[in-house]
Coordinates of C-alpha atoms and ligand atoms in Angstrom, one line a residue:
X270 CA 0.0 0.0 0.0
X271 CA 0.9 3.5 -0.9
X272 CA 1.7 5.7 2.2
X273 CA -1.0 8.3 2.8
X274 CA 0.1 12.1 2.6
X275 CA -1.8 15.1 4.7
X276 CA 0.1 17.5 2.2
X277 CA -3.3 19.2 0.7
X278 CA -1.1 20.9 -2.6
X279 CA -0.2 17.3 -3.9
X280 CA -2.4 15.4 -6.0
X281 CA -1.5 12.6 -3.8
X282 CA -3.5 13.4 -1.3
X283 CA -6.8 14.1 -3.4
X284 CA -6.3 10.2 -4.9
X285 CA -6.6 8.8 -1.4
X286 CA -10.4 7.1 -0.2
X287 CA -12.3 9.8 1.7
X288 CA -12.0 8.1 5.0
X289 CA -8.0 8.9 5.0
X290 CA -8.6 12.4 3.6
X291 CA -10.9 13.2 6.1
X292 CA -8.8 11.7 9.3
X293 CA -6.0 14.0 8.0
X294 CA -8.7 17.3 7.6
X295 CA -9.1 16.2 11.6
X296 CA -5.1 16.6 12.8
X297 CA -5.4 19.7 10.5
X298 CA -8.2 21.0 12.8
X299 CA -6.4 20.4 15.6
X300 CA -3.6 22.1 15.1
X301 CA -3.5 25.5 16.8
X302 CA -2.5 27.2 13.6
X303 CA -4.1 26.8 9.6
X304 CA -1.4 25.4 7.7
X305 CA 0.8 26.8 5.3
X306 CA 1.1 24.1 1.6
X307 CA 3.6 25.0 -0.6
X308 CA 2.5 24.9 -4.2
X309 CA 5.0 24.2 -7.3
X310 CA 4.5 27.2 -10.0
X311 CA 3.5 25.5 -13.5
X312 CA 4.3 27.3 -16.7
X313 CA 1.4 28.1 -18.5
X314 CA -1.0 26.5 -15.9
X315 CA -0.8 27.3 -12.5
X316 CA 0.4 30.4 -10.4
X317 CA 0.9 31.1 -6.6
X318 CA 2.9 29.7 -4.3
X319 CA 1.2 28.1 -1.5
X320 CA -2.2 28.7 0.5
X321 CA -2.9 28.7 3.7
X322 CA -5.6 25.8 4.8
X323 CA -8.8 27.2 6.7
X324 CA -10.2 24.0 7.8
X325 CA -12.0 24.9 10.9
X326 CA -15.8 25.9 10.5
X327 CA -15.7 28.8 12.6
X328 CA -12.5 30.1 9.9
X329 CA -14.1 29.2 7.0
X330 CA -17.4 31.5 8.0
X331 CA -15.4 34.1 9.1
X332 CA -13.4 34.5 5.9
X333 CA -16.8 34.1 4.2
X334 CA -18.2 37.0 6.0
X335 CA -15.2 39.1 5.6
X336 CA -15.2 39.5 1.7
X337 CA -13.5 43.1 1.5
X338 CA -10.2 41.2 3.4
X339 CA -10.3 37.8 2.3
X340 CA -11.0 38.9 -1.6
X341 CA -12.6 36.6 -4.3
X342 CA -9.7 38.6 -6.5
X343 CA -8.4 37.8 -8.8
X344 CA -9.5 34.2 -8.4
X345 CA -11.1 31.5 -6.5
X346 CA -9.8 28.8 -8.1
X347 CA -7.7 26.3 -6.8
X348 CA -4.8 26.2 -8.1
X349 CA -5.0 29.5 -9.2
X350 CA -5.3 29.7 -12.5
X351 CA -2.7 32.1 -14.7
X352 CA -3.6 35.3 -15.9
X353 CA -4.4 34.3 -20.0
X354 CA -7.4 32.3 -19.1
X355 CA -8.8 35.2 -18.1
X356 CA -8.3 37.5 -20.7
X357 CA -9.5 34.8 -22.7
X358 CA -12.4 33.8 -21.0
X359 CA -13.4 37.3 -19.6
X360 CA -14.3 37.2 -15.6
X361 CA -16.9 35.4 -13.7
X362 CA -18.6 37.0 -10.8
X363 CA -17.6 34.4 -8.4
X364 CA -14.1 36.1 -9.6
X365 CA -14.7 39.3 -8.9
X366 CA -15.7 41.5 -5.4
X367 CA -17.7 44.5 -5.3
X368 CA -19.0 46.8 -6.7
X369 CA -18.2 44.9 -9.6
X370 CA -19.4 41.2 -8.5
X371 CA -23.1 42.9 -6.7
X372 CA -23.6 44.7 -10.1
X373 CA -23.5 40.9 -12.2
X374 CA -25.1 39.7 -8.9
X375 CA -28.1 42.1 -9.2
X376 CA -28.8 41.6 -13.1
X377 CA -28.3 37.7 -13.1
X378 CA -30.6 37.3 -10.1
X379 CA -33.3 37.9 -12.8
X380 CA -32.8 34.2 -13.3
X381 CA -33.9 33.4 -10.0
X382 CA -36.7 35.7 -9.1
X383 CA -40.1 33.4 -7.7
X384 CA -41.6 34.1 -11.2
X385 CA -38.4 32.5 -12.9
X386 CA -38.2 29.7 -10.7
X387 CA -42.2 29.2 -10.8
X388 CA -41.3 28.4 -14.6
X389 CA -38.7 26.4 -14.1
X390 CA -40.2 24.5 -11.6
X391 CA -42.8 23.0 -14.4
X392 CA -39.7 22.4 -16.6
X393 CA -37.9 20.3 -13.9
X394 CA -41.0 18.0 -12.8
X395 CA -41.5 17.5 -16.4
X396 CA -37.6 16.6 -16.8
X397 CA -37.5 14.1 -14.0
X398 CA -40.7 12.1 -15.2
X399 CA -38.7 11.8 -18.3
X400 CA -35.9 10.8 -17.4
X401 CA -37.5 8.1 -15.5
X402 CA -39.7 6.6 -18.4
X403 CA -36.2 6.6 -20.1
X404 CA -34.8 4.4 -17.0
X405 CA -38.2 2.1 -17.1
X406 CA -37.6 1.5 -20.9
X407 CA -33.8 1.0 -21.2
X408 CA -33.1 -0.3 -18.1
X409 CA -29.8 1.6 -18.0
X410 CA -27.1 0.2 -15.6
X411 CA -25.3 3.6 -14.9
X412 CA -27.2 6.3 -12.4
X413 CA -24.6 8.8 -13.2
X414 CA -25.4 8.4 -16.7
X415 CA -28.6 7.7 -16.7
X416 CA -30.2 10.6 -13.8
X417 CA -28.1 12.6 -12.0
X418 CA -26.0 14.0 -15.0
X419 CA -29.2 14.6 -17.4
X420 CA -31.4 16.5 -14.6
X421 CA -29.3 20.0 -14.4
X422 CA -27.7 20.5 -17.8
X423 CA -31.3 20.0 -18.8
X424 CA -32.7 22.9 -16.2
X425 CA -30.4 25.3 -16.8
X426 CA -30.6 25.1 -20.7
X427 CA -34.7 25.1 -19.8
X428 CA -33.4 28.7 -18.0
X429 CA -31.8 30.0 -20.4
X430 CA -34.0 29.0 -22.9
X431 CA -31.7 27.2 -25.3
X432 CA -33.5 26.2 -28.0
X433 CA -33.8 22.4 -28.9
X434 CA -31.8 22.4 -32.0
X435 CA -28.5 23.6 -30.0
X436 CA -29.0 21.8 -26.5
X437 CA -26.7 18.9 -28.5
X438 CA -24.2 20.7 -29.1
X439 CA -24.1 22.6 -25.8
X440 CA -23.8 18.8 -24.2
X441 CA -21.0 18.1 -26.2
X442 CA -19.4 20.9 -25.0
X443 CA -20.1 20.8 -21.3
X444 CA -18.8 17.0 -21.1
X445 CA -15.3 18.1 -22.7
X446 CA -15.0 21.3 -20.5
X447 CA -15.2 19.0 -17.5
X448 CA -12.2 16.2 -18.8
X449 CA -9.7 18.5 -16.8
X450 CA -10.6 17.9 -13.1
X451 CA -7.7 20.2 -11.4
X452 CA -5.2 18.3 -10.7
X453 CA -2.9 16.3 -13.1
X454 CA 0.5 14.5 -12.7
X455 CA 2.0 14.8 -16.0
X456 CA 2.1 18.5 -17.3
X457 CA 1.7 18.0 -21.3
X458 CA -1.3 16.0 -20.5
X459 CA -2.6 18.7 -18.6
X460 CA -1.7 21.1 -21.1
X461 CA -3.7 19.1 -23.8
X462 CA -6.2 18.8 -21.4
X463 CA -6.5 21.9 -20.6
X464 CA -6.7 23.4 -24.6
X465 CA -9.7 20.9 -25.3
X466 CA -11.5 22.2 -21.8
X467 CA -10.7 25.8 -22.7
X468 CA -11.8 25.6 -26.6
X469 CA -14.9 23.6 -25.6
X470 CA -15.5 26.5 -22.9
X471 CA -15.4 29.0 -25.9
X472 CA -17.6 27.5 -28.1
X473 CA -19.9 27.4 -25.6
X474 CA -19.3 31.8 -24.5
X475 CA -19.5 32.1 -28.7
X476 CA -23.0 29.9 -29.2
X477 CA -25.0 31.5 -26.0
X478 CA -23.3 35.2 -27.7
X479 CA -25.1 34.3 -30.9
X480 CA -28.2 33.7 -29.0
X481 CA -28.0 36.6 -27.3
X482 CA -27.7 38.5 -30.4
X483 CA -30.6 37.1 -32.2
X484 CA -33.1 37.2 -28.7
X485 CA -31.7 41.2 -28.7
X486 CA -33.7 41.8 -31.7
X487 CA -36.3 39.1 -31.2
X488 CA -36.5 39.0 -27.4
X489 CA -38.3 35.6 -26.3
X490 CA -39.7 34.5 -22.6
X491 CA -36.6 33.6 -21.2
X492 CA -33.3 34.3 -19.1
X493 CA -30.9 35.3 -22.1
X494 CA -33.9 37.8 -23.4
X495 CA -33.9 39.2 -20.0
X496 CA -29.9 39.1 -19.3
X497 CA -29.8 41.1 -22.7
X498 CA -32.2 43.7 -22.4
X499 CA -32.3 46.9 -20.4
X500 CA -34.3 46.4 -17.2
X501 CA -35.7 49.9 -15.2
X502 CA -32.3 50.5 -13.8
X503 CA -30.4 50.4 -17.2
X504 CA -28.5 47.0 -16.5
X505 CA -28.0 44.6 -19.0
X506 CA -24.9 42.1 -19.5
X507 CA -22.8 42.9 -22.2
X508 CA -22.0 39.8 -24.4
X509 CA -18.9 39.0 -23.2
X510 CA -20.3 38.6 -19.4
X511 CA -23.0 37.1 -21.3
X512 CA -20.9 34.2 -22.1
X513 CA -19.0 34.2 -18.8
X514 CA -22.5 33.9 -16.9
X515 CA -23.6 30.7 -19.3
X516 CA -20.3 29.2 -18.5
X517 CA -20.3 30.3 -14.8
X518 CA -23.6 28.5 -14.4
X519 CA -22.7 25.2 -16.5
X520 CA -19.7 25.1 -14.1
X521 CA -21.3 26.2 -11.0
X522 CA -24.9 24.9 -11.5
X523 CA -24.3 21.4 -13.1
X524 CA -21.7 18.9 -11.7
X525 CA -22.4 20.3 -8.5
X526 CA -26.3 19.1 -8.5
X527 CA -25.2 16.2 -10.8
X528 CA -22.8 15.1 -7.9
X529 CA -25.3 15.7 -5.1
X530 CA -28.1 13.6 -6.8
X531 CA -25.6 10.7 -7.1
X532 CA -24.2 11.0 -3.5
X533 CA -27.7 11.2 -2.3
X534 CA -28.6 8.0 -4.0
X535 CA -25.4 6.2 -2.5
X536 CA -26.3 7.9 1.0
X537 CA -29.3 6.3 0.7
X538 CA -28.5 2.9 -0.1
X539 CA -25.6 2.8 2.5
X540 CA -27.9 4.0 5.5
X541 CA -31.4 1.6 5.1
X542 CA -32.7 3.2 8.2
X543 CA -32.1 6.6 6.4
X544 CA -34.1 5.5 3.7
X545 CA -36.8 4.1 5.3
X546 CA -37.3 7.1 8.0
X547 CA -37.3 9.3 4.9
X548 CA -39.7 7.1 2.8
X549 CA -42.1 6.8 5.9
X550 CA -43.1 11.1 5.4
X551 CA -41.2 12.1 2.3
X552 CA -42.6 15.8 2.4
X553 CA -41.5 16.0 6.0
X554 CA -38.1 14.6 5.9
X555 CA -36.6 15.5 2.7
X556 CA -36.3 19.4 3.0
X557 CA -33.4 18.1 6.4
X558 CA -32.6 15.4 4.4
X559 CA -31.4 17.3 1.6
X560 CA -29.3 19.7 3.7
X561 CA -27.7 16.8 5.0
X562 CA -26.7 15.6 1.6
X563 CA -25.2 18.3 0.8
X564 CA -23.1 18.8 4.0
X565 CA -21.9 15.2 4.0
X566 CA -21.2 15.0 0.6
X567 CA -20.0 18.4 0.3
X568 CA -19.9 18.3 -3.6
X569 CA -17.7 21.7 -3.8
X570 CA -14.9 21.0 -1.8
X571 CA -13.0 24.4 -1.5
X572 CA -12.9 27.9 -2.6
X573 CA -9.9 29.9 -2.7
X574 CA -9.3 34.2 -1.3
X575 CA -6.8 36.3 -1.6
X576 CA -6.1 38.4 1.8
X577 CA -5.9 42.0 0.8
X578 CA -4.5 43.6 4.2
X579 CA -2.3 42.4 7.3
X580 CA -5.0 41.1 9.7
X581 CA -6.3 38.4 12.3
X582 CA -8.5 35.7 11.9
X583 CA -9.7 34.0 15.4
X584 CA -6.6 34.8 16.3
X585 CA -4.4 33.7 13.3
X586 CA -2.2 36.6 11.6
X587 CA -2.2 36.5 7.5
X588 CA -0.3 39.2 5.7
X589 CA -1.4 41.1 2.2
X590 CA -1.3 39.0 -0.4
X591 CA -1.6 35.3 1.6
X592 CA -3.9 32.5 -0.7
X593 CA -6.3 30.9 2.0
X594 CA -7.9 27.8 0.8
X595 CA -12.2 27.7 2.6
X596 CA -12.1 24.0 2.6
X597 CA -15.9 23.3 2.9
X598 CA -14.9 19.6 3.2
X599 CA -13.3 19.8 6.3
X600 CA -15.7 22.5 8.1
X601 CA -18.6 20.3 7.5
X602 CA -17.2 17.5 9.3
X603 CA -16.2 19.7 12.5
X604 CA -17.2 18.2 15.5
X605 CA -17.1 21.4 17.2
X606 CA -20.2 22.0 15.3
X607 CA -22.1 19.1 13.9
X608 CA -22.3 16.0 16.4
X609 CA -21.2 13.0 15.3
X610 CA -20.4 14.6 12.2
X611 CA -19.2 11.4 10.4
X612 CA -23.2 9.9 10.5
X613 CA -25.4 10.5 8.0
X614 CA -28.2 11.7 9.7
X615 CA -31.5 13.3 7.5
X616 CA -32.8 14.5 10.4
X617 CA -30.2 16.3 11.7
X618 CA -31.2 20.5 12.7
X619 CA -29.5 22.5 12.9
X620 CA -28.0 22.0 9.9
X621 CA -25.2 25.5 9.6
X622 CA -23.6 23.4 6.8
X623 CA -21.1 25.6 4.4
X624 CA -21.9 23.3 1.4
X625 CA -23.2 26.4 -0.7
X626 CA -20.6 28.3 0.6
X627 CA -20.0 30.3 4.0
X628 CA -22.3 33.5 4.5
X629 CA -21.5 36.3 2.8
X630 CA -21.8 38.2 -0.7
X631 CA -20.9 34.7 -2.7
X632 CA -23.3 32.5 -0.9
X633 CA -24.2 30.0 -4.0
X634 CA -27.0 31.8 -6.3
X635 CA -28.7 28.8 -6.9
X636 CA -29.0 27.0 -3.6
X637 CA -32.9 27.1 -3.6
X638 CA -32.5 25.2 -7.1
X639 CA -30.5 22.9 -6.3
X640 CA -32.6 22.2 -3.4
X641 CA -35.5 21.7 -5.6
X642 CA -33.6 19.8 -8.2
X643 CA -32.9 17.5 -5.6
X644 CA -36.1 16.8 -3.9
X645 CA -38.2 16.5 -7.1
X646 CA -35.8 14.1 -8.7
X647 CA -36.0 11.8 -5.5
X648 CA -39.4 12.1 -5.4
X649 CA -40.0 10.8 -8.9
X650 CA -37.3 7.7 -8.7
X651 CA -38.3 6.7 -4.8
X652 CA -42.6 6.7 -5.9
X653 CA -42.2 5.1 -9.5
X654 CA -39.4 2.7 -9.0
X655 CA -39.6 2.4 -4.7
X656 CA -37.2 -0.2 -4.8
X657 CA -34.3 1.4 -6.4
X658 CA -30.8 1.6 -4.9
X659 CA -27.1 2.1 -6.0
X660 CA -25.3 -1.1 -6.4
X661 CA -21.3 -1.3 -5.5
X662 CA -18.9 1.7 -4.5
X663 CA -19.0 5.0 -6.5
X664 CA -15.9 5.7 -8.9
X665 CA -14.3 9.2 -7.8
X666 CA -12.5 11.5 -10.5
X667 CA -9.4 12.6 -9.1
X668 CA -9.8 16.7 -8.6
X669 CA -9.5 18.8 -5.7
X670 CA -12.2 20.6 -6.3
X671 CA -15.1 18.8 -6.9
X672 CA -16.2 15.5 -5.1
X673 CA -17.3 13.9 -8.2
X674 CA -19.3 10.7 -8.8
X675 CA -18.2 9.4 -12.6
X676 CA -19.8 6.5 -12.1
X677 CA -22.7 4.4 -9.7
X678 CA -24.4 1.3 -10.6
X679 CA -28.2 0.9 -9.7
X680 CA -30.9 -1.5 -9.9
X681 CA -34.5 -1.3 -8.7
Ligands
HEM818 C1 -25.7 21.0 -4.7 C2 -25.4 21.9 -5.6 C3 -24.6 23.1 -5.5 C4 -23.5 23.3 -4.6 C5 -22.9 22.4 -3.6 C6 -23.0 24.7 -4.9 C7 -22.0 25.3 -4.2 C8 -21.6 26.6 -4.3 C9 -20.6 27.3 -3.5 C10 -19.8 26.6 -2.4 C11 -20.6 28.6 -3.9 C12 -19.8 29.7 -3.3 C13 -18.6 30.3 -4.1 C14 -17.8 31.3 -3.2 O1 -18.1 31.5 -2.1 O2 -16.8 31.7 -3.8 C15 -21.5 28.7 -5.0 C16 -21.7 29.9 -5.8 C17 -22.5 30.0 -6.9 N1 -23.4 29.0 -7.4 FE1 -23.7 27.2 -6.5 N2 -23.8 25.2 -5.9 C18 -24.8 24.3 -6.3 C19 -25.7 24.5 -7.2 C20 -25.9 25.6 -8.0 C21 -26.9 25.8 -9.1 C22 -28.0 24.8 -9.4 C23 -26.6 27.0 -9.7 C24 -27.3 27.6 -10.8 C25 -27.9 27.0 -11.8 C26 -25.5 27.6 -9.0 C27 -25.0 28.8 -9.3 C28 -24.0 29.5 -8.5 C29 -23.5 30.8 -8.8 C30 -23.9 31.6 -10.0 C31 -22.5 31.1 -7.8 C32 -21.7 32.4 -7.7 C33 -22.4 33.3 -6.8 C34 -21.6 34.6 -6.6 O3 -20.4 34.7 -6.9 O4 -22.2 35.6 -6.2 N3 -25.1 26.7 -8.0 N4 -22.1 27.5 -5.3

């Protein structure tokens, strides 16, 4: 057997099985200090030297909640990535801080006002009795393939009102820009990985910036009509942040839910009791149990800030210009916090989980749909096929980033 490593900045560590990540998040929260990682600089790739990790739960709220010192600037990536990607890719608003990041925030959140998400609502029930006709007729073997990944890509084309002719296309795309997982042993693999993820990203910007342009003149019932036009105030995304925003959400808004509904089957399956206490009231279990899959699965793992003046954090000093690393993994599992943080527990409240992120100006924009992703989804597999379950262990992409599910086999 391979010895284990705690060092979070090698990819080692992000290979190893969850239970020997986690036991090493534990020492770190013990330690009276965050730790510093060195990082190796990568031409091309990767800049920064070395982050600081916030693993504690009372660390990783306060950075959170500090946004104007612990900066989003001029990335939250981790690694960090260089500066060409973007000038290439133009900035995200999970990128940026304010005034710049609340002025995106306010004209995007168009997408997720009650009347939006009324509409969308229809669009995802409809989805998820689809995609379980397609499981009753093809009897698929995959869950990955076959439910978790098709619910969210197909919700937040149904948002943006990609029409049916493209939504091919904008698959293709999506599953190339997610071959590079963040962390890669062999450089020109990584390289080459990284040129297919970056071109398939830009076809991606350059089809939703022809949309934009044709629902400019011919403005439709749907998000990129309302991204593109002028609302009362004057704000309307230009098409570059246009592009940025459709990327932003594919990133932010679809493996994350994909991975959630995937954990939450495994969940499940692992924990009978769970599933039975949850089956017994569905409508009064799931809104805890949901909040519970996403702290123990904690499908975002960490978020990166950059500290923009000398300061104290519970009592740690950081200087200008420190990386800290908000690793949501470890804060979810503090026992200083959640008790017995290891079970999986649907019923557990209060539930001050930082799986959407910690509070503050950054907090995940589309928690409430993931939330609702989730429950309808469960509620169509567990009422037409009750006795479904996942069958085996879940295959993990390595990244550092997200805790992905590539694969799960089910039966029912
Ligand atoms: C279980 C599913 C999800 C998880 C675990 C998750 C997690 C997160 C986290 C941790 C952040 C905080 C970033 C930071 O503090 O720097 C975030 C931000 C964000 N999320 Fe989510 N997310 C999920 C689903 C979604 C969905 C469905 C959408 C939209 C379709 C979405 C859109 C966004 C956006 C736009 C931001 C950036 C907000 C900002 O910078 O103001 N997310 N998410």
């Amino acid at each position: 057997m391979n010895p284990t490593t705690d060092d979070l900045a090698d990819l080692a560590f992000w290979t190893q099985p969850p239970q020997v990540r986690l036991a090493a998040f534990a020492r770190l929260r013990e330690l009276p200090e965050p730790r510093f990682f060195a990082e190796r600089r990568v031409p091309l790739l990767r800049s920064g030297t070395g982050f600081h990790a916030l693993v504690r739960h009372a660390d990783v709220v306060e950075a959170s909640r500090r946004p104007t010192v612990f900066s989003s600037e001029p990335s939250v990536s981790s690694p960090q990535p260089p500066g060409w990607v973007r000038h290439v890719f133009g900035e995200a608003m999970v990128d940026m801080d304010d005034p710049r990041h609340a002025r995106l925030r306010r004209i995007v959140a168009r997408a997720f006002t009650p009347r939006m998400l009324a509409k969308t609502e229809e669009d995802l029930r409809r989805t998820a009795a689809e995609i379980v006709d397609d499981v009753l007729a093809r009897r698929p073997r995959d869950f990955v393939a076959a439910v978790a990944a098709r619910l969210p890509i197909a919700v937040i084309c149904d948002m943006m009102g990609i029409p049916g002719e493209l939504r091919s296309e904008v698959h293709r795309h999506v599953d190339t820009s997610t071959e590079y997982s963040g962390v890669r042993s062999d450089v020109l693999r990584a390289l080459r990985m990284g040129v297919r993820n970056a071109s398939a990203l830009m076809s991606l910007q350059r089809l939703v910036i022809r949309l934009g342009r044709r629902r400019r003149d011919e403005p439709s019932d749907d998000l990129v009509s309302a991204l593109v036009h002028a609302n009362v105030d004057g704000e309307r995304l230009t098409a570059r942040e246009l592009g940025s925003f459709f990327t932003l959400l594919l990133v932010a808004g679809n493996e994350t839910t994909r991975n959630a509904i995937a954990h939450g089957l495994h969940l499940l399956s692992v924990h009978p009791e769970q599933r039975e206490l949850l089956l017994s009231d569905y409508d009064r279990h799931i809104p805890t149990a949901v909040e519970e899959i996403v702290r123990h699965a904690t499908p975002i793992m960490q978020f990166r800030r950059t500290v923009t003046e000398d300061c104290d954090l519970n009592g740690h000093a950081f200087r200008r210009g420190d990386r800290v690393a908000l690793l949501y993994v470890s804060a979810n599992r503090d026992g200083s916090v959640f008790t017995a943080p290891d079970a999986f527990d649907i019923t557990r409240s209060p539930n001050p989980h930082v799986g959407f992120g910690g509070p503050g100006p950054h907090f995940c924009l589309g928690a409430h749909l993931a939330r609702r992703e989730i429950t309808v989804i469960f509620r169509e597999l567990f009422t037409r096929l009750p006795g479904i379950r996942a069958v085996g262990e879940p295959e993990h992409p390595p990244s550092n980033f997200d805790n992905g599910v590539r694969r799960l086999g089910f039966d029912f």
